[in-house]
């Protein structure tokens, strides 16, 4: 568990990307050559020279349309950069002691789609509703032989890995189960199981997101959309922005004290929000799809202030997306939450590690 927390902490310090354009699937000849060389050097050992997987350690295929189209970019990037605890898939990010810097990780991620000619798709983000008890028996009967009785992995990936579950949406899991992974032993269960059973097994997997421990930690519930706006009857805050986007922490503290009307977004991974956050902050992790950046956020001029760890990468990313979606009053806490905490400013510790 400790390793997982360290891992999640590392994730919280390493936001994906600053600009959407970094994820272009148009690679020039030099990039194609460089990525191929990295792949052959670091990955072909297990995933095979032609990326079809199963060269070693049951490493999955990196060619299946079903994986590539739904996993780009965040899921692939985090799998490569941070690995899967307890499996042969290590983290390759230099932040984890691995060999690849962020540009190289990004290049590899883009190349995996580019070389296969796969276009990303956006899955609907509706949570899957299912009967987890029924799901447990479907899992035992139809899945455990390959994925392990406790999701620890066997010939199929370790579905119980908290890093996998933290990065896989319900829709992503459902898509993998219903459509299978073309060209691999993972068949399309849409042909074999009623929808209800597929939903049930997704709900069951989701219920294990705490790491298959018999005693799941008590997780704090994120605020409901109706409670997103702090001090709904308050006046607008007055912010002085550096470079048109960065607001000093002191002005945000004053706005909180004066009970001004605004929204605070924590753009780190939701696990970081669980650990601690600025009181009233809504978890809005940077790894959400661009067109979901505004989910449930009123687009009526209410000030939206985002923050991340340090310095601004995750919050820049989210705020850029919001601005592209037409949100007018958006800002980023200049210092980030690490400095905020170091200054002794108020934070709420999450339910997982500390009591309320
Ligand atoms: C015959 C073995 C086998 C069975 C049975 C099986 N799987 Fe799989 N599953 C695999 C393999 C192998 C992969 C990796 C395929 C690849 O991409 O190369 C996989 C991939 C997956 C993935 C994607 C994981 C990831 O890391 O992206 C999910 C989710 C999944 N399986 C769920 C299930 C569920 C739920 C069931 C039961 C209903 C099931 N599987 C049954 C072998 C199996
Ligand atoms: C030592 C063997 C090994 C090496 C080397 C390796 N991988 Fe993996 N990789 C695995 C295994 C095993 C898994 C499945 C882990 C699990 O159970 O979730 C995996 C999973 C993945 C996944 C997730 C796929 C999915 O279906 O969810 C991606 C993406 C990936 N590897 C990319 C890479 C890249 C890129 C490299 C090189 C930088 C690399 N791997 C190097 C063994 C390896």
Tab-separated table of C-alpha atoms and ligand atoms in Angstrom:
chain	number	residue	atom	x	y	z
A	1	UNK	CA	0.000	0.000	0.000
A	2	UNK	CA	2.834	2.290	0.875
A	3	UNK	CA	4.338	1.893	-2.580
A	4	UNK	CA	1.012	2.763	-4.067
A	5	UNK	CA	0.839	5.954	-2.068
A	6	UNK	CA	4.345	6.862	-3.147
A	7	UNK	CA	3.332	6.148	-6.716
A	8	UNK	CA	0.225	8.260	-6.494
A	9	UNK	CA	2.236	11.036	-4.916
A	10	UNK	CA	4.670	10.892	-7.804
A	11	UNK	CA	1.713	11.089	-10.189
A	12	UNK	CA	0.411	14.146	-8.462
A	13	UNK	CA	3.702	15.880	-9.100
A	14	UNK	CA	3.888	15.018	-12.747
A	15	UNK	CA	1.029	16.406	-14.748
A	16	UNK	CA	0.578	15.076	-18.221
A	17	UNK	CA	1.066	17.918	-20.534
A	18	UNK	CA	0.948	21.627	-20.898
A	19	UNK	CA	-0.769	21.970	-24.233
A	20	UNK	CA	-3.118	19.812	-26.213
A	21	UNK	CA	-0.980	20.320	-29.312
A	22	UNK	CA	1.754	18.204	-27.726
A	23	UNK	CA	-0.452	15.217	-28.441
A	24	UNK	CA	-0.565	15.627	-32.207
A	25	UNK	CA	-0.555	12.357	-34.110
A	26	UNK	CA	1.357	13.880	-37.005
A	27	UNK	CA	4.932	12.751	-36.429
A	28	UNK	CA	7.687	13.786	-38.805
A	29	UNK	CA	10.239	11.301	-40.118
A	30	UNK	CA	12.775	12.200	-37.452
A	31	UNK	CA	10.239	11.645	-34.657
A	32	UNK	CA	9.132	8.328	-36.134
A	33	UNK	CA	12.729	7.109	-36.199
A	34	UNK	CA	13.475	8.325	-32.696
A	35	UNK	CA	10.318	6.737	-31.239
A	36	UNK	CA	10.918	3.432	-32.990
A	37	UNK	CA	14.470	3.352	-31.571
A	38	UNK	CA	13.196	4.050	-28.042
A	39	UNK	CA	10.547	1.368	-28.433
A	40	UNK	CA	13.012	-1.248	-29.637
A	41	UNK	CA	15.436	-0.367	-26.876
A	42	UNK	CA	13.041	-0.317	-23.941
A	43	UNK	CA	9.868	-2.160	-24.859
A	44	UNK	CA	10.345	-4.831	-27.509
A	45	UNK	CA	11.808	-7.174	-24.930
A	46	UNK	CA	8.314	-7.955	-23.625
A	47	UNK	CA	5.892	-6.399	-26.088
A	48	UNK	CA	7.720	-7.785	-29.147
A	49	UNK	CA	9.523	-6.085	-32.018
A	50	UNK	CA	6.254	-5.720	-33.930
A	51	UNK	CA	4.293	-4.585	-30.796
A	52	UNK	CA	1.871	-7.494	-30.930
A	53	UNK	CA	2.691	-8.469	-27.350
A	54	UNK	CA	3.320	-11.725	-25.530
A	55	UNK	CA	7.018	-11.843	-26.214
A	56	UNK	CA	7.596	-11.978	-22.431
A	57	UNK	CA	5.763	-11.763	-19.130
A	58	UNK	CA	2.316	-11.824	-20.755
A	59	UNK	CA	2.929	-8.278	-21.912
A	60	UNK	CA	-0.245	-7.173	-23.716
A	61	UNK	CA	-0.479	-6.224	-27.353
A	62	UNK	CA	0.268	-2.586	-28.083
A	63	UNK	CA	-1.428	-2.859	-31.483
A	64	UNK	CA	-5.047	-3.576	-30.739
A	65	UNK	CA	-7.389	-0.927	-32.066
A	66	UNK	CA	-9.598	-1.454	-29.045
A	67	UNK	CA	-6.802	-0.485	-26.638
A	68	UNK	CA	-5.133	2.270	-28.619
A	69	UNK	CA	-8.293	4.145	-29.611
A	70	UNK	CA	-9.644	4.337	-26.053
A	71	UNK	CA	-6.402	4.679	-24.092
A	72	UNK	CA	-4.944	7.779	-25.731
A	73	UNK	CA	-3.305	9.765	-24.305
A	74	UNK	CA	-3.614	9.611	-20.512
A	75	UNK	CA	-4.038	5.891	-19.932
A	76	UNK	CA	-1.122	4.944	-22.208
A	77	UNK	CA	1.114	7.714	-20.898
A	78	UNK	CA	0.603	6.755	-17.261
A	79	UNK	CA	0.964	3.023	-17.956
A	80	UNK	CA	4.300	3.678	-19.647
A	81	UNK	CA	5.539	6.354	-17.283
A	82	UNK	CA	4.413	4.916	-13.960
A	83	UNK	CA	3.950	1.222	-14.667
A	84	UNK	CA	1.778	-1.280	-12.854
A	85	UNK	CA	2.785	-2.160	-9.317
A	86	UNK	CA	3.407	-5.822	-8.772
A	87	UNK	CA	3.701	-6.678	-12.486
A	88	UNK	CA	6.578	-6.764	-14.940
A	89	UNK	CA	5.509	-3.399	-16.251
A	90	UNK	CA	7.719	-0.893	-14.495
A	91	UNK	CA	7.474	2.852	-14.648
A	92	UNK	CA	9.744	4.290	-17.345
A	93	UNK	CA	9.536	7.889	-16.228
A	94	UNK	CA	12.749	9.438	-14.960
A	95	UNK	CA	10.686	10.723	-12.044
A	96	UNK	CA	10.342	7.082	-10.978
A	97	UNK	CA	14.005	6.403	-11.598
A	98	UNK	CA	13.311	5.212	-15.132
A	99	UNK	CA	15.146	6.051	-18.334
A	100	UNK	CA	12.687	8.261	-20.199
A	101	UNK	CA	11.989	11.926	-19.783
A	102	UNK	CA	8.550	13.366	-20.298
A	103	UNK	CA	9.131	14.347	-23.938
A	104	UNK	CA	10.234	10.823	-24.745
A	105	UNK	CA	7.229	9.332	-22.954
A	106	UNK	CA	4.941	11.633	-24.868
A	107	UNK	CA	6.656	10.788	-28.142
A	108	UNK	CA	6.270	7.040	-27.519
A	109	UNK	CA	2.608	7.453	-26.630
A	110	UNK	CA	1.891	9.397	-29.840
A	111	UNK	CA	3.928	7.001	-31.917
A	112	UNK	CA	1.985	3.945	-30.723
A	113	UNK	CA	-1.129	5.360	-32.386
A	114	UNK	CA	0.612	6.983	-35.336
A	115	UNK	CA	2.484	3.865	-36.375
A	116	UNK	CA	-0.715	1.822	-36.273
A	117	UNK	CA	-2.807	4.563	-37.923
A	118	UNK	CA	-5.392	4.514	-35.123
A	119	UNK	CA	-7.608	7.512	-34.354
A	120	UNK	CA	-8.518	8.167	-30.710
A	121	UNK	CA	-12.188	7.958	-29.725
A	122	UNK	CA	-13.848	9.657	-26.765
A	123	UNK	CA	-15.966	7.316	-24.716
A	124	UNK	CA	-19.076	8.677	-23.000
A	125	UNK	CA	-18.285	9.302	-19.394
A	126	UNK	CA	-21.463	7.964	-17.816
A	127	UNK	CA	-20.601	5.813	-14.816
A	128	UNK	CA	-21.684	2.195	-15.345
A	129	UNK	CA	-24.438	1.064	-12.958
A	130	UNK	CA	-24.290	-2.604	-12.113
A	131	UNK	CA	-24.775	-5.191	-9.412
A	132	UNK	CA	-21.318	-5.775	-7.923
A	133	UNK	CA	-22.427	-8.978	-6.159
A	134	UNK	CA	-23.567	-10.489	-9.418
A	135	UNK	CA	-20.321	-9.122	-10.895
A	136	UNK	CA	-18.256	-11.041	-8.366
A	137	UNK	CA	-19.725	-14.335	-9.517
A	138	UNK	CA	-19.375	-13.436	-13.217
A	139	UNK	CA	-15.747	-12.571	-12.494
A	140	UNK	CA	-15.050	-15.832	-10.683
A	141	UNK	CA	-16.631	-17.854	-13.477
A	142	UNK	CA	-15.498	-16.049	-16.608
A	143	UNK	CA	-12.476	-13.880	-15.813
A	144	UNK	CA	-10.469	-15.224	-12.871
A	145	UNK	CA	-8.820	-17.995	-14.901
A	146	UNK	CA	-6.848	-15.383	-16.849
A	147	UNK	CA	-6.850	-12.327	-14.583
A	148	UNK	CA	-6.316	-14.122	-11.252
A	149	UNK	CA	-8.790	-14.892	-8.491
A	150	UNK	CA	-7.926	-11.625	-6.758
A	151	UNK	CA	-7.213	-9.582	-9.846
A	152	UNK	CA	-3.495	-10.049	-9.398
A	153	UNK	CA	-3.019	-10.916	-13.066
A	154	UNK	CA	-1.916	-14.119	-14.716
A	155	UNK	CA	-1.976	-14.525	-18.476
A	156	UNK	CA	-4.164	-11.383	-18.527
A	157	UNK	CA	-3.296	-8.027	-16.914
A	158	UNK	CA	-3.690	-7.362	-13.192
A	159	UNK	CA	-7.151	-5.807	-13.111
A	160	UNK	CA	-6.888	-5.129	-9.392
A	161	UNK	CA	-3.941	-2.784	-9.733
A	162	UNK	CA	-4.967	0.527	-8.155
A	163	UNK	CA	-2.981	2.515	-10.727
A	164	UNK	CA	-4.883	0.815	-13.544
A	165	UNK	CA	-8.253	1.330	-11.885
A	166	UNK	CA	-7.428	4.933	-11.059
A	167	UNK	CA	-6.782	5.677	-14.726
A	168	UNK	CA	-9.456	3.525	-16.339
A	169	UNK	CA	-12.941	5.030	-16.503
A	170	UNK	CA	-15.970	2.753	-16.203
A	171	UNK	CA	-16.533	3.281	-19.921
A	172	UNK	CA	-12.945	2.243	-20.684
A	173	UNK	CA	-13.338	-1.005	-18.705
A	174	UNK	CA	-16.705	-1.698	-20.257
A	175	UNK	CA	-15.342	-1.108	-23.748
A	176	UNK	CA	-12.435	-3.510	-23.152
A	177	UNK	CA	-14.764	-6.215	-21.820
A	178	UNK	CA	-17.507	-5.823	-24.429
A	179	UNK	CA	-15.199	-5.439	-27.445
A	180	UNK	CA	-12.236	-7.488	-26.270
A	181	UNK	CA	-8.765	-6.688	-27.513
A	182	UNK	CA	-8.482	-7.617	-31.161
A	183	UNK	CA	-5.689	-10.043	-31.944
A	184	UNK	CA	-5.279	-11.153	-28.295
A	185	UNK	CA	-6.731	-13.833	-25.985
A	186	UNK	CA	-9.152	-11.222	-24.589
A	187	UNK	CA	-12.358	-11.999	-26.475
A	188	UNK	CA	-15.347	-9.680	-26.998
A	189	UNK	CA	-17.713	-10.571	-24.170
A	190	UNK	CA	-20.573	-8.689	-25.849
A	191	UNK	CA	-21.048	-11.929	-27.822
A	192	UNK	CA	-21.005	-14.121	-24.721
A	193	UNK	CA	-22.604	-12.297	-21.815
A	194	UNK	CA	-25.828	-10.296	-21.408
A	195	UNK	CA	-25.299	-6.535	-20.961
A	196	UNK	CA	-26.387	-6.806	-17.364
A	197	UNK	CA	-23.519	-9.175	-16.588
A	198	UNK	CA	-20.991	-6.902	-18.283
A	199	UNK	CA	-22.226	-3.911	-16.265
A	200	UNK	CA	-22.125	-6.050	-13.134
A	201	UNK	CA	-18.518	-7.077	-13.645
A	202	UNK	CA	-17.507	-3.444	-14.296
A	203	UNK	CA	-19.200	-2.468	-11.017
A	204	UNK	CA	-17.355	-5.301	-9.307
A	205	UNK	CA	-13.963	-4.208	-10.671
A	206	UNK	CA	-14.721	-0.635	-9.651
A	207	UNK	CA	-15.575	-1.810	-6.140
A	208	UNK	CA	-12.032	-3.169	-5.887
A	209	UNK	CA	-10.405	0.161	-6.743
A	210	UNK	CA	-8.962	0.398	-3.256
A	211	UNK	CA	-6.486	-2.366	-4.093
A	212	UNK	CA	-8.435	-5.557	-3.327
A	213	UNK	CA	-7.866	-5.115	0.365
A	214	UNK	CA	-10.635	-6.595	2.509
A	215	UNK	CA	-10.869	-3.293	4.404
A	216	UNK	CA	-11.208	-0.512	1.855
A	217	UNK	CA	-10.158	2.908	3.187
A	218	UNK	CA	-12.975	5.342	3.772
A	219	UNK	CA	-12.833	7.706	0.886
A	220	UNK	CA	-14.165	11.211	1.044
A	221	UNK	CA	-17.051	11.988	-1.283
A	222	UNK	CA	-16.419	14.790	-3.776
A	223	UNK	CA	-18.863	17.690	-3.486
A	224	UNK	CA	-22.088	17.374	-5.482
A	225	UNK	CA	-22.390	19.726	-8.486
A	226	UNK	CA	-25.000	21.738	-6.574
A	227	UNK	CA	-22.291	22.544	-4.021
A	228	UNK	CA	-19.540	23.487	-6.457
A	229	UNK	CA	-20.000	27.231	-6.071
A	230	UNK	CA	-18.556	28.473	-2.782
A	231	UNK	CA	-20.632	31.147	-1.072
A	232	UNK	CA	-23.326	31.226	-3.773
A	233	UNK	CA	-24.799	34.414	-2.322
A	234	UNK	CA	-21.455	36.191	-1.960
A	235	UNK	CA	-20.032	38.932	-4.134
A	236	UNK	CA	-17.574	38.356	-6.952
A	237	UNK	CA	-13.954	38.191	-5.822
A	238	UNK	CA	-11.450	40.776	-7.071
A	239	UNK	CA	-8.304	39.216	-8.450
A	240	UNK	CA	-5.193	40.787	-9.956
A	241	UNK	CA	-3.851	38.367	-12.523
A	242	UNK	CA	-0.230	37.990	-13.581
A	243	UNK	CA	0.071	37.246	-17.284
A	244	UNK	CA	-3.709	37.261	-17.467
A	245	UNK	CA	-4.032	34.007	-15.522
A	246	UNK	CA	-2.065	33.647	-12.264
A	247	UNK	CA	-3.623	34.865	-9.005
A	248	UNK	CA	-1.532	35.147	-5.821
A	249	UNK	CA	-2.483	32.666	-3.065
A	250	UNK	CA	-3.025	35.587	-0.669
A	251	UNK	CA	-5.883	36.929	-2.818
A	252	UNK	CA	-7.543	33.511	-2.865
A	253	UNK	CA	-7.261	33.274	0.927
A	254	UNK	CA	-8.839	36.719	1.199
A	255	UNK	CA	-11.658	35.684	-1.142
A	256	UNK	CA	-12.307	32.624	1.050
A	257	UNK	CA	-12.284	34.733	4.218
A	258	UNK	CA	-14.557	37.366	2.724
A	259	UNK	CA	-16.963	34.638	1.574
A	260	UNK	CA	-16.828	35.583	-2.087
A	261	UNK	CA	-18.643	33.597	-4.735
A	262	UNK	CA	-16.296	31.379	-6.776
A	263	UNK	CA	-15.309	27.816	-7.630
A	264	UNK	CA	-12.024	26.148	-6.671
A	265	UNK	CA	-10.729	23.278	-8.796
A	266	UNK	CA	-8.097	20.772	-7.697
A	267	UNK	CA	-6.603	19.626	-10.996
A	268	UNK	CA	-4.311	16.938	-9.586
A	269	UNK	CA	-5.228	13.250	-9.751
A	270	UNK	CA	-8.266	12.534	-7.598
A	271	UNK	CA	-6.045	10.486	-5.286
A	272	UNK	CA	-4.156	13.654	-4.416
A	273	UNK	CA	-7.446	15.422	-3.655
A	274	UNK	CA	-8.302	12.516	-1.330
A	275	UNK	CA	-5.063	13.106	0.552
A	276	UNK	CA	-5.531	16.800	1.079
A	277	UNK	CA	-7.038	19.788	-0.654
A	278	UNK	CA	-7.995	23.411	-0.151
A	279	UNK	CA	-11.367	23.479	1.665
A	280	UNK	CA	-14.263	23.455	-0.772
A	281	UNK	CA	-12.137	22.458	-3.773
A	282	UNK	CA	-13.756	20.263	-6.415
A	283	UNK	CA	-11.603	17.427	-7.790
A	284	UNK	CA	-11.205	18.058	-11.530
A	285	UNK	CA	-8.185	15.974	-12.501
A	286	UNK	CA	-6.129	17.103	-15.463
A	287	UNK	CA	-6.424	13.667	-17.055
A	288	UNK	CA	-10.047	14.153	-17.956
A	289	UNK	CA	-10.747	14.550	-21.650
A	290	UNK	CA	-10.598	18.085	-22.929
A	291	UNK	CA	-14.298	18.356	-23.718
A	292	UNK	CA	-15.111	17.210	-20.184
A	293	UNK	CA	-13.073	19.970	-18.546
A	294	UNK	CA	-16.288	21.920	-17.966
A	295	UNK	CA	-18.386	19.051	-16.583
A	296	UNK	CA	-21.063	20.483	-14.308
A	297	UNK	CA	-19.295	23.845	-14.094
A	298	UNK	CA	-21.595	26.816	-14.660
A	299	UNK	CA	-20.512	28.869	-17.664
A	300	UNK	CA	-22.059	32.101	-16.428
A	301	UNK	CA	-19.067	34.233	-15.510
A	302	UNK	CA	-18.621	32.725	-12.024
A	303	UNK	CA	-14.899	32.848	-11.225
A	304	UNK	CA	-13.150	29.483	-11.484
A	305	UNK	CA	-9.776	29.190	-9.756
A	306	UNK	CA	-7.657	26.103	-10.425
A	307	UNK	CA	-4.579	24.816	-8.670
A	308	UNK	CA	-2.235	21.862	-8.805
A	309	UNK	CA	0.944	20.798	-7.035
A	310	UNK	CA	3.624	22.906	-8.629
A	311	UNK	CA	4.198	24.941	-10.584
A	312	UNK	CA	1.239	25.131	-13.019
A	313	UNK	CA	1.214	22.334	-15.576
A	314	UNK	CA	-1.980	20.515	-14.592
A	315	UNK	CA	-3.913	23.676	-13.816
A	316	UNK	CA	-2.672	25.389	-16.990
A	317	UNK	CA	-3.917	22.391	-18.917
A	318	UNK	CA	-7.384	22.476	-17.352
A	319	UNK	CA	-7.699	26.263	-17.580
A	320	UNK	CA	-6.654	26.238	-21.240
A	321	UNK	CA	-9.360	23.679	-21.892
A	322	UNK	CA	-11.947	25.751	-20.003
A	323	UNK	CA	-10.962	28.870	-21.925
A	324	UNK	CA	-11.268	26.960	-25.201
A	325	UNK	CA	-14.752	25.949	-24.060
A	326	UNK	CA	-15.648	29.634	-23.603
A	327	UNK	CA	-15.310	30.079	-19.821
A	328	UNK	CA	-14.633	33.781	-19.172
A	329	UNK	CA	-13.319	34.192	-15.628
A	330	UNK	CA	-10.661	31.600	-14.972
A	331	UNK	CA	-7.431	31.790	-12.988
A	332	UNK	CA	-4.691	29.672	-11.489
A	333	UNK	CA	-3.267	29.921	-7.988
A	334	UNK	CA	0.246	31.096	-8.735
A	335	UNK	CA	2.036	29.247	-5.948
A	336	UNK	CA	0.339	25.828	-6.181
A	337	UNK	CA	-0.835	23.748	-3.226
A	338	UNK	CA	2.629	22.654	-2.078
A	339	UNK	CA	3.629	26.243	-1.379
A	340	UNK	CA	0.107	26.963	-0.103
A	341	UNK	CA	0.524	24.192	2.490
A	342	UNK	CA	4.061	25.300	3.339
A	343	UNK	CA	2.725	28.803	4.030
A	344	UNK	CA	0.392	27.277	6.620
A	345	UNK	CA	-2.724	28.148	4.623
A	346	UNK	CA	-5.822	26.022	5.271
A	347	UNK	CA	-6.093	22.522	3.788
A	348	UNK	CA	-8.489	19.680	4.480
A	349	UNK	CA	-6.842	16.299	4.919
A	350	UNK	CA	-8.570	13.491	3.087
A	351	UNK	CA	-10.559	10.653	4.627
A	352	UNK	CA	-8.025	8.056	3.513
A	353	UNK	CA	-5.192	9.099	5.805
A	354	UNK	CA	-6.629	11.387	8.421
A	355	UNK	CA	-9.887	11.762	10.261
A	356	UNK	CA	-12.202	14.671	9.457
B	1	LIG	C1	-8.645	-16.261	-21.961
B	1	LIG	C2	-8.119	-15.336	-21.011
B	1	LIG	C3	-8.987	-14.178	-20.602
B	1	LIG	C4	-10.273	-14.200	-20.080
B	1	LIG	C5	-11.139	-15.404	-19.791
B	1	LIG	C6	-10.614	-12.816	-19.816
B	1	LIG	N1	-9.581	-11.994	-20.156
B	1	LIG	FE1	-9.541	-9.988	-19.998
B	1	LIG	N2	-7.744	-9.896	-20.882
B	1	LIG	C7	-6.994	-10.999	-21.237
B	1	LIG	C8	-5.772	-10.549	-21.862
B	1	LIG	C9	-4.672	-11.444	-22.370
B	1	LIG	C10	-5.818	-9.143	-21.910
B	1	LIG	C11	-4.777	-8.192	-22.506
B	1	LIG	C12	-5.067	-8.164	-23.996
B	1	LIG	C13	-4.132	-7.242	-24.759
B	1	LIG	O1	-4.466	-6.034	-24.868
B	1	LIG	O2	-3.123	-7.731	-25.254
B	1	LIG	C14	-7.074	-8.765	-21.270
B	1	LIG	C15	-7.486	-7.455	-21.062
B	1	LIG	C16	-8.551	-7.094	-20.294
B	1	LIG	C17	-8.859	-5.759	-19.903
B	1	LIG	C18	-8.044	-4.504	-20.252
B	1	LIG	C19	-6.984	-4.333	-19.178
B	1	LIG	C20	-5.927	-3.297	-19.481
B	1	LIG	O3	-4.861	-3.351	-18.845
B	1	LIG	O4	-6.105	-2.437	-20.331
B	1	LIG	C21	-9.983	-5.805	-19.131
B	1	LIG	C22	-10.686	-4.646	-18.461
B	1	LIG	C23	-10.377	-7.191	-19.044
B	1	LIG	N3	-9.483	-7.950	-19.772
B	1	LIG	C24	-11.463	-7.658	-18.330
B	1	LIG	C25	-11.901	-8.980	-18.359
B	1	LIG	C26	-13.116	-9.438	-17.750
B	1	LIG	C27	-14.038	-8.591	-16.906
B	1	LIG	C28	-13.235	-10.760	-18.054
B	1	LIG	C29	-14.372	-11.696	-17.687
B	1	LIG	C30	-15.688	-11.290	-18.128
B	1	LIG	C31	-12.078	-11.137	-18.817
B	1	LIG	N4	-11.308	-10.033	-18.997
B	1	LIG	C32	-11.810	-12.406	-19.264
B	1	LIG	C33	-7.344	-12.324	-21.060
B	1	LIG	C34	-8.570	-12.783	-20.644
B	2	LIG	C1	9.714	-6.586	-18.639
B	2	LIG	C2	8.586	-6.652	-19.544
B	2	LIG	C3	8.028	-5.351	-20.081
B	2	LIG	C4	8.722	-4.302	-20.658
B	2	LIG	C5	10.204	-4.198	-20.947
B	2	LIG	C6	7.734	-3.324	-20.982
B	2	LIG	N1	6.493	-3.756	-20.627
B	2	LIG	FE1	4.752	-2.785	-20.925
B	2	LIG	N2	3.743	-4.235	-19.923
B	2	LIG	C7	4.302	-5.409	-19.462
B	2	LIG	C8	3.270	-6.180	-18.763
B	2	LIG	C9	3.453	-7.525	-18.087
B	2	LIG	C10	2.088	-5.415	-18.817
B	2	LIG	C11	0.737	-5.772	-18.204
B	2	LIG	C12	0.781	-5.377	-16.753
B	2	LIG	C13	-0.509	-5.625	-16.011
B	2	LIG	O1	-0.698	-6.748	-15.538
B	2	LIG	O2	-1.304	-4.688	-15.883
B	2	LIG	C14	2.429	-4.199	-19.559
B	2	LIG	C15	1.510	-3.194	-19.828
B	2	LIG	C16	1.770	-2.134	-20.670
B	2	LIG	C17	0.780	-1.180	-21.106
B	2	LIG	C18	-0.697	-1.201	-20.727
B	2	LIG	C19	-1.442	-1.965	-21.792
B	2	LIG	C20	-2.882	-2.272	-21.473
B	2	LIG	O3	-3.449	-3.148	-22.137
B	2	LIG	O4	-3.450	-1.676	-20.568
B	2	LIG	C21	1.416	-0.304	-21.945
B	2	LIG	C22	0.799	0.866	-22.660
B	2	LIG	C23	2.815	-0.701	-22.007
B	2	LIG	N3	2.986	-1.822	-21.219
B	2	LIG	C24	3.773	-0.055	-22.762
B	2	LIG	C25	5.140	-0.336	-22.665
B	2	LIG	C26	6.174	0.466	-23.285
B	2	LIG	C27	5.926	1.644	-24.197
B	2	LIG	C28	7.366	-0.070	-22.910
B	2	LIG	C29	8.750	0.460	-23.193
B	2	LIG	C30	9.019	1.802	-22.744
B	2	LIG	C31	7.068	-1.239	-22.082
B	2	LIG	N4	5.718	-1.355	-21.959
B	2	LIG	C32	8.006	-2.090	-21.577
B	2	LIG	C33	5.602	-5.789	-19.583
B	2	LIG	C34	6.631	-4.997	-20.074
